[in-house]
Coordinates of N, CA and C in Angstrom, one line a residue:
Chain U
K1 N 112.8 92.3 119.3 CA 112.8 93.5 118.6 C 111.3 94.0 118.5
A2 N 111.1 95.2 118.9 CA 109.7 95.8 118.8 C 109.3 96.0 117.4
G3 N 108.0 95.8 117.2 CA 107.5 96.0 115.9 C 107.1 97.4 115.6
V4 N 106.3 97.7 114.6 CA 105.8 99.0 114.3 C 104.7 99.4 115.3
T5 N 104.9 100.5 115.8 CA 103.9 101.0 116.8 C 103.1 102.2 116.3
Q6 N 101.8 102.0 116.4 CA 100.9 103.1 115.9 C 100.1 103.6 117.1
T7 N 100.0 104.9 117.2 CA 99.1 105.5 118.2 C 98.3 106.6 117.7
P8 N 97.1 106.9 118.1 CA 96.3 105.9 119.0 C 95.8 104.8 118.2
R9 N 95.2 103.8 118.9 CA 94.6 102.7 118.2 C 93.2 103.0 117.6
Y10 N 92.5 103.8 118.4 CA 91.1 104.2 117.9 C 90.9 105.7 118.1
L11 N 90.2 106.3 117.2 CA 89.9 107.7 117.3 C 88.5 107.9 116.8
I12 N 87.8 108.8 117.5 CA 86.5 109.3 117.0 C 86.5 110.8 116.9
K13 N 86.2 111.3 115.7 CA 86.2 112.7 115.4 C 84.9 113.1 114.7
T14 N 84.7 114.4 114.6 CA 83.5 114.9 113.9 C 84.0 115.6 112.6
R15 N 83.1 115.7 111.7 CA 83.4 116.3 110.4 C 84.0 117.7 110.6
G16 N 85.0 118.1 109.8 CA 85.6 119.4 110.0 C 86.8 119.4 110.9
Q17 N 86.9 118.5 111.8 CA 88.1 118.5 112.7 C 89.3 118.0 111.9
Q18 N 90.4 118.1 112.6 CA 91.6 117.5 112.1 C 92.2 116.4 113.0
V19 N 93.1 115.6 112.5 CA 93.6 114.5 113.3 C 95.0 114.2 113.0
T20 N 95.8 113.8 114.0 CA 97.2 113.5 113.8 C 97.4 112.1 114.3
L21 N 98.0 111.2 113.4 CA 98.3 109.8 113.8 C 99.8 109.7 113.9
S22 N 100.3 108.8 114.7 CA 101.7 108.6 114.9 C 102.1 107.2 114.6
C23 N 103.4 107.1 114.1 CA 103.9 105.8 113.8 C 105.4 105.7 114.2
S24 N 105.8 104.7 115.0 CA 107.2 104.5 115.3 C 107.6 103.2 114.6
P25 N 108.6 103.3 113.7 CA 109.0 102.1 112.9 C 109.8 101.2 113.7
I26 N 110.1 100.0 113.1 CA 111.0 99.0 113.7 C 112.4 99.7 113.8
S27 N 113.1 99.4 114.9 CA 114.4 100.0 115.1 C 115.3 99.7 113.9
G28 N 115.9 100.7 113.3 CA 116.8 100.6 112.2 C 116.1 100.8 110.9
H29 N 114.8 100.7 110.8 CA 114.1 101.0 109.6 C 114.0 102.5 109.3
R30 N 114.3 102.9 108.1 CA 114.3 104.3 107.8 C 113.2 104.7 106.9
S31 N 112.5 103.8 106.3 CA 111.4 104.1 105.4 C 110.1 103.8 106.1
V32 N 109.2 104.8 106.0 CA 107.8 104.6 106.6 C 106.8 105.0 105.5
S33 N 105.9 104.0 105.4 CA 104.8 104.2 104.4 C 103.4 104.3 105.1
W34 N 102.5 105.0 104.6 CA 101.2 105.1 105.2 C 100.2 104.6 104.1
Y35 N 99.1 103.9 104.7 CA 98.1 103.4 103.8 C 96.7 103.6 104.5
Q36 N 95.7 103.7 103.6 CA 94.3 103.8 104.1 C 93.6 102.5 103.6
Q37 N 92.9 101.9 104.5 CA 92.2 100.7 104.2 C 90.7 100.9 104.5
T38 N 89.9 100.7 103.5 CA 88.4 100.8 103.6 C 87.8 99.6 102.9
P39 N 86.6 99.2 103.3 CA 86.0 98.0 102.7 C 85.8 98.2 101.2
G40 N 85.5 99.4 100.8 CA 85.2 99.6 99.4 C 86.4 99.8 98.5
Q41 N 87.4 100.4 99.0 CA 88.6 100.7 98.2 C 89.8 99.8 98.5
G42 N 89.8 99.0 99.5 CA 90.9 98.2 99.9 C 92.0 99.0 100.5
L43 N 93.2 98.5 100.3 CA 94.4 99.1 100.8 C 95.0 100.1 99.8
Q44 N 95.0 101.4 100.2 CA 95.5 102.4 99.2 C 96.7 103.1 99.8
F45 N 97.7 103.3 99.0 CA 99.0 104.0 99.4 C 98.7 105.5 99.5
L46 N 99.2 106.0 100.7 CA 99.1 107.4 100.9 C 100.4 108.2 100.6
F47 N 101.4 107.8 101.3 CA 102.8 108.4 101.0 C 103.8 107.6 101.7
E48 N 105.1 107.8 101.3 CA 106.2 107.2 101.9 C 107.3 108.2 102.2
Y49 N 107.9 108.0 103.4 CA 109.0 108.9 103.8 C 110.3 108.2 104.1
F50 N 111.4 108.8 103.7 CA 112.7 108.3 104.0 C 113.6 109.5 104.3
S51 N 114.3 109.4 105.4 CA 115.2 110.4 105.8 C 114.5 111.8 105.8
E52 N 113.3 111.8 106.4 CA 112.6 113.1 106.6 C 112.1 113.7 105.3
T53 N 112.2 112.9 104.2 CA 111.7 113.4 102.9 C 110.6 112.5 102.3
Q54 N 109.6 113.2 101.8 CA 108.5 112.4 101.1 C 109.0 112.0 99.8
R55 N 109.1 110.7 99.5 CA 109.6 110.2 98.3 C 108.6 109.8 97.3
N56 N 107.4 109.5 97.8 CA 106.3 109.0 97.0 C 105.0 109.4 97.6
K57 N 104.0 109.6 96.7 CA 102.7 110.1 97.2 C 101.6 109.4 96.3
G58 N 100.6 109.0 97.0 CA 99.4 108.4 96.3 C 98.4 109.5 95.9
N59 N 97.3 109.0 95.4 CA 96.3 109.9 94.8 C 95.3 110.3 95.9
F60 N 95.7 111.1 96.8 CA 94.8 111.6 97.9 C 94.9 113.1 97.9
P61 N 93.8 113.7 98.3 CA 93.8 115.2 98.3 C 94.8 115.8 99.3
G62 N 95.0 117.1 99.2 CA 96.0 117.7 100.0 C 95.7 117.8 101.5
R63 N 94.5 117.4 101.8 CA 94.1 117.4 103.2 C 94.9 116.3 104.0
F64 N 95.4 115.4 103.2 CA 96.3 114.3 103.8 C 97.7 114.7 103.7
S65 N 98.4 114.8 104.8 CA 99.8 115.2 104.8 C 100.6 114.4 105.8
G66 N 101.9 114.4 105.7 CA 102.7 113.7 106.7 C 104.0 114.3 106.9
R67 N 104.7 113.7 107.8 CA 106.1 114.2 108.0 C 106.9 113.0 108.7
Q68 N 108.2 113.1 108.6 CA 109.0 112.2 109.3 C 110.1 112.9 110.1
F69 N 110.4 112.5 111.2 CA 111.4 113.1 112.1 C 112.7 112.4 112.0
S70 N 113.7 113.0 112.6 CA 115.1 112.6 112.4 C 115.3 111.2 113.0
N71 N 114.4 110.8 113.9 CA 114.5 109.4 114.5 C 113.7 108.4 113.7
S72 N 113.2 108.8 112.6 CA 112.4 108.0 111.7 C 110.9 107.9 112.0
R73 N 110.6 108.3 113.2 CA 109.2 108.3 113.6 C 108.4 109.2 112.6
S74 N 107.2 108.9 112.3 CA 106.4 109.6 111.4 C 105.0 109.9 111.9
E75 N 104.5 111.0 111.4 CA 103.1 111.4 111.7 C 102.4 111.7 110.4
M76 N 101.1 111.4 110.4 CA 100.2 111.8 109.3 C 99.1 112.7 109.9
N77 N 98.7 113.6 109.1 CA 97.7 114.5 109.5 C 96.5 114.6 108.4
V78 N 95.3 114.6 108.9 CA 94.2 114.8 108.0 C 93.4 116.0 108.5
S79 N 93.3 117.0 107.7 CA 92.6 118.2 108.1 C 91.2 118.2 107.5
T80 N 90.3 119.0 108.0 CA 88.9 119.1 107.6 C 88.3 117.7 107.3
L81 N 88.2 116.9 108.3 CA 87.7 115.6 108.1 C 86.4 115.5 107.5
E82 N 86.3 114.4 106.6 CA 85.0 114.1 106.0 C 84.6 112.7 106.4
L83 N 83.3 112.5 106.2 CA 82.8 111.1 106.6 C 83.5 110.0 105.9
G84 N 83.9 110.2 104.7 CA 84.6 109.2 103.9 C 86.0 109.0 104.3
D85 N 86.5 109.7 105.3 CA 87.8 109.5 105.8 C 87.8 108.4 106.9
S86 N 86.7 107.9 107.3 CA 86.6 106.8 108.2 C 87.2 105.6 107.6
A87 N 88.2 105.1 108.3 CA 89.0 104.0 107.7 C 90.0 103.5 108.8
L88 N 90.7 102.4 108.4 CA 91.8 101.9 109.1 C 93.1 102.5 108.5
Y89 N 93.9 103.2 109.2 CA 95.1 103.8 108.7 C 96.3 103.0 109.2
L90 N 97.0 102.5 108.2 CA 98.1 101.6 108.5 C 99.5 102.3 108.2
C91 N 100.4 102.0 109.0 CA 101.8 102.4 108.8 C 102.6 101.2 108.6
A92 N 103.6 101.3 107.8 CA 104.5 100.1 107.5 C 105.9 100.7 107.5
S93 N 106.9 99.9 108.0 CA 108.3 100.3 107.9 C 109.1 99.3 107.1
S94 N 110.2 99.8 106.5 CA 111.1 98.8 105.8 C 112.5 99.4 106.0
L95 N 113.4 98.5 105.7 CA 114.8 98.9 105.7 C 115.3 99.7 104.5
D96 N 114.3 99.8 103.6 CA 114.6 100.5 102.3 C 115.7 99.8 101.5
T97 N 115.7 98.5 101.5 CA 116.5 97.8 100.5 C 115.7 97.9 99.2
A98 N 116.3 97.5 98.1 CA 115.5 97.6 96.8 C 114.3 96.7 96.9
K99 N 114.3 95.7 97.8 CA 113.2 94.8 97.8 C 112.0 95.3 98.6
N100 N 112.2 96.3 99.4 CA 111.0 97.0 100.0 C 110.1 96.1 100.8
I101 N 110.7 95.3 101.7 CA 109.9 94.4 102.6 C 109.3 95.2 103.7
Q102 N 108.0 95.3 103.7 CA 107.3 96.2 104.6 C 106.6 95.4 105.7
Y103 N 106.7 95.9 106.9 CA 106.0 95.3 108.1 C 105.0 96.4 108.6
F104 N 103.8 95.9 108.9 CA 102.8 96.8 109.3 C 102.6 96.9 110.8
G105 N 102.2 98.1 111.2 CA 101.7 98.2 112.6 C 100.3 97.8 112.7
A106 N 99.7 97.9 113.9 CA 98.4 97.4 114.2 C 97.3 98.3 113.6
G107 N 97.7 99.6 113.3 CA 96.7 100.5 112.6 C 96.0 101.4 113.6
T108 N 95.5 102.5 113.1 CA 94.6 103.4 113.8 C 93.3 103.4 113.1
R109 N 92.3 103.0 113.9 CA 90.9 103.0 113.3 C 90.3 104.4 113.6
L110 N 90.0 105.1 112.5 CA 89.4 106.4 112.6 C 88.0 106.4 112.2
S111 N 87.1 106.9 113.1 CA 85.7 107.0 112.8 C 85.4 108.5 112.8
V112 N 84.8 109.0 111.7 CA 84.4 110.4 111.5 C 82.8 110.4 111.6
L113 N 82.3 111.2 112.5 CA 80.9 111.3 112.7 C 80.3 112.6 112.2
Chain I
Q1 N 91.9 98.6 83.8 CA 92.5 97.4 84.4 C 93.2 97.8 85.7
K2 N 92.9 97.0 86.8 CA 93.6 97.3 88.0 C 95.0 96.9 87.9
E3 N 95.8 97.6 88.7 CA 97.3 97.2 88.7 C 97.6 95.9 89.2
V4 N 96.9 95.5 90.3 CA 97.0 94.2 90.9 C 95.7 93.6 91.1
E5 N 95.4 92.4 90.6 CA 94.1 91.8 90.6 C 94.1 90.4 91.3
Q6 N 93.1 90.2 92.1 CA 92.9 89.0 92.8 C 91.4 88.6 92.8
N7 N 91.2 87.3 92.8 CA 89.8 86.9 92.9 C 89.4 87.1 94.4
S8 N 88.2 87.8 94.6 CA 87.8 88.2 95.9 C 87.4 87.0 96.8
G9 N 87.0 85.9 96.1 CA 86.5 84.7 96.9 C 85.1 84.9 97.4
P10 N 84.6 84.2 98.4 CA 85.5 83.4 99.2 C 85.9 82.1 98.6
L11 N 87.2 81.7 98.9 CA 87.7 80.4 98.5 C 87.5 79.4 99.7
S12 N 86.6 78.5 99.5 CA 86.3 77.5 100.5 C 87.1 76.3 100.3
V13 N 87.8 75.9 101.4 CA 88.7 74.7 101.3 C 88.5 73.8 102.5
P14 N 88.4 72.5 102.3 CA 88.3 71.6 103.4 C 89.6 71.5 104.2
E15 N 89.5 71.3 105.5 CA 90.7 71.2 106.3 C 91.6 70.1 105.8
G16 N 92.9 70.4 105.7 CA 93.9 69.4 105.2 C 94.1 69.5 103.7
A17 N 93.3 70.2 103.0 CA 93.5 70.4 101.5 C 94.4 71.5 101.2
I18 N 94.7 71.7 99.9 CA 95.6 72.7 99.4 C 94.7 73.9 98.9
A19 N 95.0 75.1 99.4 CA 94.4 76.3 99.0 C 95.3 77.0 97.9
S20 N 94.8 77.3 96.8 CA 95.6 77.9 95.7 C 95.0 79.3 95.4
L21 N 95.9 80.3 95.6 CA 95.5 81.7 95.4 C 96.3 82.3 94.3
N22 N 95.6 83.1 93.4 CA 96.3 83.7 92.3 C 96.3 85.2 92.3
C23 N 97.2 85.8 91.7 CA 97.3 87.3 91.6 C 98.0 87.7 90.3
T24 N 97.4 88.6 89.6 CA 98.1 89.1 88.4 C 98.4 90.6 88.5
Y25 N 99.4 91.1 87.8 CA 99.8 92.5 87.9 C 100.1 93.0 86.6
S26 N 100.0 94.3 86.4 CA 100.1 94.9 85.1 C 101.5 95.6 84.8
D27 N 102.2 96.0 85.9 CA 103.5 96.6 85.6 C 104.6 95.6 85.4
R28 N 105.1 95.6 84.2 CA 106.1 94.6 83.8 C 107.5 94.8 84.5
G29 N 107.7 96.1 85.0 CA 108.9 96.4 85.7 C 108.9 96.0 87.1
S30 N 107.8 95.5 87.6 CA 107.8 95.1 89.1 C 108.8 94.1 89.4
Q31 N 109.4 94.3 90.6 CA 110.6 93.5 91.0 C 110.3 92.6 92.2
S32 N 109.4 93.1 93.1 CA 109.2 92.3 94.4 C 107.8 92.1 94.6
F33 N 107.5 90.9 95.1 CA 106.1 90.4 95.2 C 105.9 89.8 96.6
F34 N 104.8 90.2 97.2 CA 104.5 89.8 98.6 C 103.1 89.2 98.8
W35 N 103.0 88.4 99.8 CA 101.7 87.9 100.2 C 101.6 88.3 101.7
Y36 N 100.5 88.9 102.0 CA 100.2 89.2 103.4 C 98.9 88.5 103.8
R37 N 98.8 88.2 105.0 CA 97.6 87.6 105.6 C 96.9 88.6 106.5
Q38 N 95.6 88.8 106.4 CA 95.0 89.7 107.3 C 93.7 89.1 107.9
Y39 N 93.7 88.9 109.2 CA 92.6 88.4 109.9 C 91.6 89.6 110.1
S40 N 90.4 89.3 110.2 CA 89.3 90.3 110.4 C 89.6 91.2 111.6
G41 N 89.7 92.5 111.3 CA 89.9 93.5 112.4 C 91.4 93.7 112.7
K42 N 92.2 93.0 112.1 CA 93.7 93.1 112.3 C 94.4 93.7 111.2
S43 N 95.7 93.9 111.4 CA 96.5 94.5 110.3 C 97.2 93.4 109.5
P44 N 97.6 93.7 108.2 CA 98.3 92.7 107.4 C 99.6 92.2 108.0
E45 N 99.8 90.9 107.9 CA 101.0 90.2 108.4 C 101.7 89.6 107.2
L46 N 103.0 89.9 107.0 CA 103.8 89.4 105.9 C 104.0 87.9 106.1
I47 N 103.6 87.1 105.1 CA 103.9 85.7 105.2 C 104.9 85.2 104.2
M48 N 105.0 85.8 103.0 CA 105.9 85.4 102.0 C 106.3 86.5 101.1
F49 N 107.6 86.5 100.6 CA 108.0 87.4 99.6 C 108.8 86.6 98.6
I50 N 108.8 87.1 97.3 CA 109.5 86.4 96.2 C 110.0 87.4 95.2
Y51 N 111.2 87.2 94.7 CA 111.7 88.1 93.7 C 112.1 87.5 92.4
S52 N 112.4 86.2 92.4 CA 112.8 85.5 91.2 C 111.8 84.6 90.7
N53 N 111.8 84.3 89.4 CA 110.9 83.4 88.8 C 111.1 82.0 89.5
G54 N 109.9 81.3 89.6 CA 110.0 80.0 90.2 C 109.2 79.9 91.5
D55 N 109.6 78.9 92.3 CA 108.9 78.6 93.5 C 109.8 79.0 94.7
K56 N 109.1 79.4 95.8 CA 109.8 79.6 97.1 C 108.9 79.0 98.2
E57 N 109.5 78.1 99.0 CA 108.7 77.4 100.0 C 109.1 77.9 101.4
D58 N 108.1 78.0 102.2 CA 108.4 78.3 103.6 C 107.3 77.6 104.5
G59 N 107.7 76.5 105.0 CA 106.7 75.7 105.8 C 105.6 75.2 105.0
R60 N 104.3 75.5 105.3 CA 103.2 75.1 104.5 C 102.9 76.0 103.4
F61 N 103.6 77.1 103.2 CA 103.4 78.1 102.2 C 104.4 77.9 101.0
T62 N 103.9 78.1 99.8 CA 104.7 78.1 98.6 C 104.3 79.3 97.8
A63 N 105.2 80.2 97.4 CA 104.9 81.3 96.5 C 105.5 80.9 95.2
Q64 N 104.8 81.2 94.1 CA 105.2 80.9 92.7 C 105.2 82.3 91.9
L65 N 106.2 82.5 91.2 CA 106.3 83.8 90.4 C 106.6 83.4 89.0
N66 N 105.8 84.0 88.1 CA 106.1 83.9 86.6 C 106.0 85.3 86.1
K67 N 107.2 85.9 85.9 CA 107.2 87.3 85.4 C 106.8 87.5 84.0
A68 N 107.0 86.5 83.2 CA 106.6 86.5 81.7 C 105.1 86.6 81.6
S69 N 104.4 85.9 82.4 CA 103.0 85.9 82.4 C 102.4 86.8 83.4
Q70 N 103.2 87.5 84.2 CA 102.8 88.5 85.1 C 101.8 88.0 86.2
Y71 N 102.1 86.9 86.8 CA 101.3 86.4 87.9 C 102.2 85.8 89.0
V72 N 101.6 85.9 90.1 CA 102.2 85.3 91.3 C 101.1 84.6 92.1
S73 N 101.4 83.4 92.6 CA 100.4 82.6 93.3 C 101.0 82.2 94.7
L74 N 100.0 81.7 95.5 CA 100.3 81.3 96.8 C 99.6 79.9 97.0
L75 N 100.3 78.9 97.5 CA 99.7 77.7 97.8 C 99.8 77.5 99.3
I76 N 98.8 77.1 99.9 CA 98.8 76.8 101.4 C 98.4 75.3 101.5
R77 N 99.4 74.5 101.9 CA 99.3 73.1 102.0 C 98.7 72.7 103.4
D78 N 98.0 71.6 103.5 CA 97.5 71.1 104.8 C 96.7 72.3 105.5
S79 N 95.8 72.9 104.8 CA 95.1 74.0 105.3 C 94.4 73.8 106.6
Q80 N 94.5 74.7 107.5 CA 93.9 74.6 108.9 C 92.9 75.7 109.0
P81 N 91.9 75.5 109.9 CA 90.9 76.5 110.2 C 91.6 77.9 110.5
S82 N 92.7 77.9 111.2 CA 93.4 79.1 111.5 C 94.0 79.8 110.3
D83 N 93.9 79.2 109.1 CA 94.4 79.9 107.9 C 93.2 80.7 107.3
S84 N 92.0 80.6 107.9 CA 90.9 81.4 107.4 C 91.2 82.9 107.6
A85 N 91.3 83.6 106.5 CA 91.7 85.0 106.6 C 91.6 85.6 105.2
T86 N 91.9 86.8 105.0 CA 92.0 87.4 103.7 C 93.5 87.5 103.4
Y87 N 93.8 87.1 102.1 CA 95.2 87.1 101.7 C 95.4 88.2 100.6
L88 N 96.3 89.1 100.9 CA 96.6 90.2 100.1 C 97.9 90.0 99.3
C89 N 97.8 90.2 98.0 CA 98.9 90.2 97.1 C 99.4 91.6 97.0
A90 N 100.7 91.8 97.1 CA 101.3 93.2 96.9 C 102.5 93.2 96.0
V91 N 102.6 94.2 95.2 CA 103.7 94.3 94.2 C 104.4 95.6 94.4
N92 N 105.8 95.5 94.5 CA 106.6 96.7 94.5 C 106.8 97.1 93.1
T93 N 106.1 98.2 92.6 CA 106.2 98.6 91.2 C 107.5 99.2 90.9
A94 N 107.7 99.3 89.6 CA 109.0 99.9 89.1 C 109.1 101.4 89.4
A95 N 107.9 102.0 89.8 CA 107.9 103.4 90.1 C 108.7 103.8 91.3
G96 N 108.9 102.8 92.2 CA 109.7 103.2 93.4 C 109.2 102.5 94.6
N97 N 109.6 103.0 95.7 CA 109.3 102.3 97.0 C 107.8 102.4 97.4
K98 N 107.0 101.7 96.7 CA 105.5 101.8 96.9 C 104.9 100.5 96.6
L99 N 104.2 99.9 97.6 CA 103.5 98.7 97.4 C 102.1 98.9 96.9
T100 N 101.7 98.2 95.8 CA 100.3 98.3 95.3 C 99.7 97.0 95.6
F101 N 98.5 97.0 96.3 CA 97.8 95.8 96.8 C 96.7 95.5 95.9
G102 N 96.5 94.1 95.8 CA 95.2 93.6 95.2 C 94.1 93.8 96.3
G103 N 92.9 93.4 95.8 CA 91.8 93.6 96.7 C 91.7 92.5 97.8
G104 N 92.5 91.4 97.6 CA 92.5 90.4 98.6 C 91.6 89.2 98.2
T105 N 92.0 88.0 98.6 CA 91.1 86.8 98.5 C 90.8 86.3 99.9
R106 N 89.5 86.2 100.1 CA 89.1 85.6 101.4 C 89.1 84.1 101.3
V107 N 89.7 83.5 102.3 CA 89.9 82.0 102.4 C 89.1 81.5 103.6
L108 N 88.3 80.5 103.4 CA 87.6 79.9 104.5 C 88.0 78.4 104.5
V109 N 88.6 78.0 105.6 CA 88.9 76.6 105.8 C 87.9 75.9 106.7
K110 N 87.2 74.9 106.1 CA 86.2 74.3 106.9 C 86.6 73.0 107.5
P111 N 86.4 72.8 108.8 CA 86.8 71.6 109.5 C 86.1 70.3 108.9

């Protein structure tokens, strides 16, 4: 069974640009969550989608947005990039049982210059 | 107070010894608790999850949960150099399908 797939693995952008990251969950998993990981702040929750609906959102500015498609694949978008957006962006999927067991993809490492 | 707290370490352990990691959480309504292992430059890998008070064993790993005291711990028996990594504690809070992570404990197993 294939795991969570994130593309691209690496990205280099400049300030002010926007970026779109993609995540394909484990087959059968309908919940997709996004996290940002930085050395200073650790792993922080961005948002969670289920059945194309955002169910939960973390404390990030509106420049961070996402969506989920009918096949459960998800994308996140960051507009007007800032230097502080440089991070590892992780996607995790779960079957959405009450226990919320999440499995992570390899991540997308974004560098903003 | 942080929602999920861990000692950042590093926790230095001789090969073959037991590594003991602790995690405390603030939300009393939390239901699910997870331990992830993260090697440098890699993504988190799920190693244990626990829902009920008490111990849960899986190979060399044992997770312990005490909801009354709001802590969860991880024991790694017969520690190997390959266990050297950062261990992240995560809690599924009562607020919904959202994992809140601690800052992680770095473990170094020395041959």
